[in-house]
């Protein structure tokens, strides 16, 4: 089954894309599909298969992030305080 998507572009963008597609002998739709497939292929989904890979992933996340994640006791205190006060914006 085929489906359509709506892509918002300004006229200049649309014309640049259309001309490029035409130079490559493709419809604009085919050109967009190919560009999207190329983007997906360049960024394959992350699949962690071993404990070492998982550890490396978390190490990379830790190295990238700044600040300190609250510990579980802090999280739990916020949750319980919200429950007791009846607030829903926790």
PDB file of C-alpha atoms in Angstrom:
ATOM      1  CA  UNK A   1       0.000   0.000   0.000  1.00  0.00           C
ATOM      2  CA  UNK A   2       1.304   3.436  -0.871  1.00  0.00           C
ATOM      3  CA  UNK A   3       0.720   6.556   1.155  1.00  0.00           C
ATOM      4  CA  UNK A   4       1.415  10.241   0.711  1.00  0.00           C
ATOM      5  CA  UNK A   5       3.197  12.688   2.948  1.00  0.00           C
ATOM      6  CA  UNK A   6       3.024  16.450   2.955  1.00  0.00           C
ATOM      7  CA  UNK A   7       6.355  18.289   2.958  1.00  0.00           C
ATOM      8  CA  UNK A   8       6.399  22.018   3.583  1.00  0.00           C
ATOM      9  CA  UNK A   9       8.948  23.858   1.411  1.00  0.00           C
ATOM     10  CA  UNK A  10       9.321  27.392   0.226  1.00  0.00           C
ATOM     11  CA  UNK A  11       9.043  27.866  -3.541  1.00  0.00           C
ATOM     12  CA  UNK A  12      12.800  28.372  -4.057  1.00  0.00           C
ATOM     13  CA  UNK A  13      13.608  25.121  -2.224  1.00  0.00           C
ATOM     14  CA  UNK A  14      11.003  23.216  -4.163  1.00  0.00           C
ATOM     15  CA  UNK A  15      12.346  24.509  -7.444  1.00  0.00           C
ATOM     16  CA  UNK A  16      15.964  23.670  -6.570  1.00  0.00           C
ATOM     17  CA  UNK A  17      14.933  20.129  -5.586  1.00  0.00           C
ATOM     18  CA  UNK A  18      12.776  19.701  -8.684  1.00  0.00           C
ATOM     19  CA  UNK A  19      15.581  20.848 -11.008  1.00  0.00           C
ATOM     20  CA  UNK A  20      18.081  18.507  -9.356  1.00  0.00           C
ATOM     21  CA  UNK A  21      15.638  15.602  -9.642  1.00  0.00           C
ATOM     22  CA  UNK A  22      15.057  16.433 -13.303  1.00  0.00           C
ATOM     23  CA  UNK A  23      18.819  16.561 -13.998  1.00  0.00           C
ATOM     24  CA  UNK A  24      19.078  13.075 -12.476  1.00  0.00           C
ATOM     25  CA  UNK A  25      16.177  11.846 -14.597  1.00  0.00           C
ATOM     26  CA  UNK A  26      13.888  11.288 -11.611  1.00  0.00           C
ATOM     27  CA  UNK A  27      10.550  12.523 -10.428  1.00  0.00           C
ATOM     28  CA  UNK A  28      10.637  14.761  -7.376  1.00  0.00           C
ATOM     29  CA  UNK A  29       9.032  11.965  -5.349  1.00  0.00           C
ATOM     30  CA  UNK A  30      11.652   9.434  -6.432  1.00  0.00           C
ATOM     31  CA  UNK A  31      14.409  11.937  -5.680  1.00  0.00           C
ATOM     32  CA  UNK A  32      13.071  12.543  -2.149  1.00  0.00           C
ATOM     33  CA  UNK A  33      12.685   8.799  -1.521  1.00  0.00           C
ATOM     34  CA  UNK A  34      16.263   8.156  -2.634  1.00  0.00           C
ATOM     35  CA  UNK A  35      17.572  10.994  -0.438  1.00  0.00           C
ATOM     36  CA  UNK A  36      15.657   9.621   2.552  1.00  0.00           C
ATOM     37  CA  UNK A  37      16.960   6.089   1.949  1.00  0.00           C
ATOM     38  CA  UNK A  38      20.522   7.437   1.660  1.00  0.00           C
ATOM     39  CA  UNK A  39      20.099   9.293   4.964  1.00  0.00           C
ATOM     40  CA  UNK A  40      18.859   6.125   6.687  1.00  0.00           C
ATOM     41  CA  UNK A  41      21.698   4.047   5.256  1.00  0.00           C
ATOM     42  CA  UNK A  42      24.259   6.575   6.497  1.00  0.00           C
ATOM     43  CA  UNK A  43      22.854   6.363  10.033  1.00  0.00           C
ATOM     44  CA  UNK A  44      21.964   2.735  10.735  1.00  0.00           C
ATOM     45  CA  UNK A  45      20.066   2.077  13.960  1.00  0.00           C
ATOM     46  CA  UNK A  46      22.211   1.270  16.944  1.00  0.00           C
ATOM     47  CA  UNK A  47      22.102  -2.393  17.880  1.00  0.00           C
ATOM     48  CA  UNK A  48      23.982  -3.460  20.969  1.00  0.00           C
ATOM     49  CA  UNK A  49      24.690  -7.165  21.097  1.00  0.00           C
ATOM     50  CA  UNK A  50      27.186  -7.645  23.904  1.00  0.00           C
ATOM     51  CA  UNK A  51      27.698  -6.367  27.419  1.00  0.00           C
ATOM     52  CA  UNK A  52      30.884  -4.656  26.286  1.00  0.00           C
ATOM     53  CA  UNK A  53      28.980  -2.782  23.560  1.00  0.00           C
ATOM     54  CA  UNK A  54      26.327  -1.755  26.075  1.00  0.00           C
ATOM     55  CA  UNK A  55      28.986  -0.546  28.521  1.00  0.00           C
ATOM     56  CA  UNK A  56      30.728   1.416  25.741  1.00  0.00           C
ATOM     57  CA  UNK A  57      27.388   3.019  24.804  1.00  0.00           C
ATOM     58  CA  UNK A  58      26.733   4.149  28.378  1.00  0.00           C
ATOM     59  CA  UNK A  59      30.324   5.356  28.758  1.00  0.00           C
ATOM     60  CA  UNK A  60      29.917   7.460  25.613  1.00  0.00           C
ATOM     61  CA  UNK A  61      26.637   8.879  26.951  1.00  0.00           C
ATOM     62  CA  UNK A  62      28.279   9.718  30.281  1.00  0.00           C
ATOM     63  CA  UNK A  63      31.161  11.447  28.496  1.00  0.00           C
ATOM     64  CA  UNK A  64      28.775  13.491  26.341  1.00  0.00           C
ATOM     65  CA  UNK A  65      26.432  14.656  29.101  1.00  0.00           C
ATOM     66  CA  UNK A  66      27.124  17.407  31.587  1.00  0.00           C
ATOM     67  CA  UNK A  67      25.589  17.822  34.992  1.00  0.00           C
ATOM     68  CA  UNK A  68      24.525  15.173  37.434  1.00  0.00           C
ATOM     69  CA  UNK A  69      21.565  12.847  37.248  1.00  0.00           C
ATOM     70  CA  UNK A  70      19.621  12.867  40.524  1.00  0.00           C
ATOM     71  CA  UNK A  71      19.827   9.607  42.396  1.00  0.00           C
ATOM     72  CA  UNK A  72      16.802   7.374  42.857  1.00  0.00           C
ATOM     73  CA  UNK A  73      16.041   8.729  46.342  1.00  0.00           C
ATOM     74  CA  UNK A  74      15.657  12.236  44.882  1.00  0.00           C
ATOM     75  CA  UNK A  75      13.428  10.990  42.069  1.00  0.00           C
ATOM     76  CA  UNK A  76      11.303   9.032  44.498  1.00  0.00           C
ATOM     77  CA  UNK A  77      10.952  12.055  46.784  1.00  0.00           C
ATOM     78  CA  UNK A  78       9.647  14.162  43.892  1.00  0.00           C
ATOM     79  CA  UNK A  79       7.202  11.436  42.862  1.00  0.00           C
ATOM     80  CA  UNK A  80       5.910  10.902  46.393  1.00  0.00           C
ATOM     81  CA  UNK A  81       5.641  14.653  47.009  1.00  0.00           C
ATOM     82  CA  UNK A  82       3.611  15.026  43.842  1.00  0.00           C
ATOM     83  CA  UNK A  83       1.308  12.158  44.814  1.00  0.00           C
ATOM     84  CA  UNK A  84       0.747  13.591  48.285  1.00  0.00           C
ATOM     85  CA  UNK A  85       0.021  17.088  47.009  1.00  0.00           C
ATOM     86  CA  UNK A  86      -2.262  15.869  44.218  1.00  0.00           C
ATOM     87  CA  UNK A  87      -0.205  17.685  41.566  1.00  0.00           C
ATOM     88  CA  UNK A  88       0.107  16.091  38.163  1.00  0.00           C
ATOM     89  CA  UNK A  89       2.997  18.166  36.789  1.00  0.00           C
ATOM     90  CA  UNK A  90       5.900  16.109  38.169  1.00  0.00           C
TER      91      UNK A  90
END
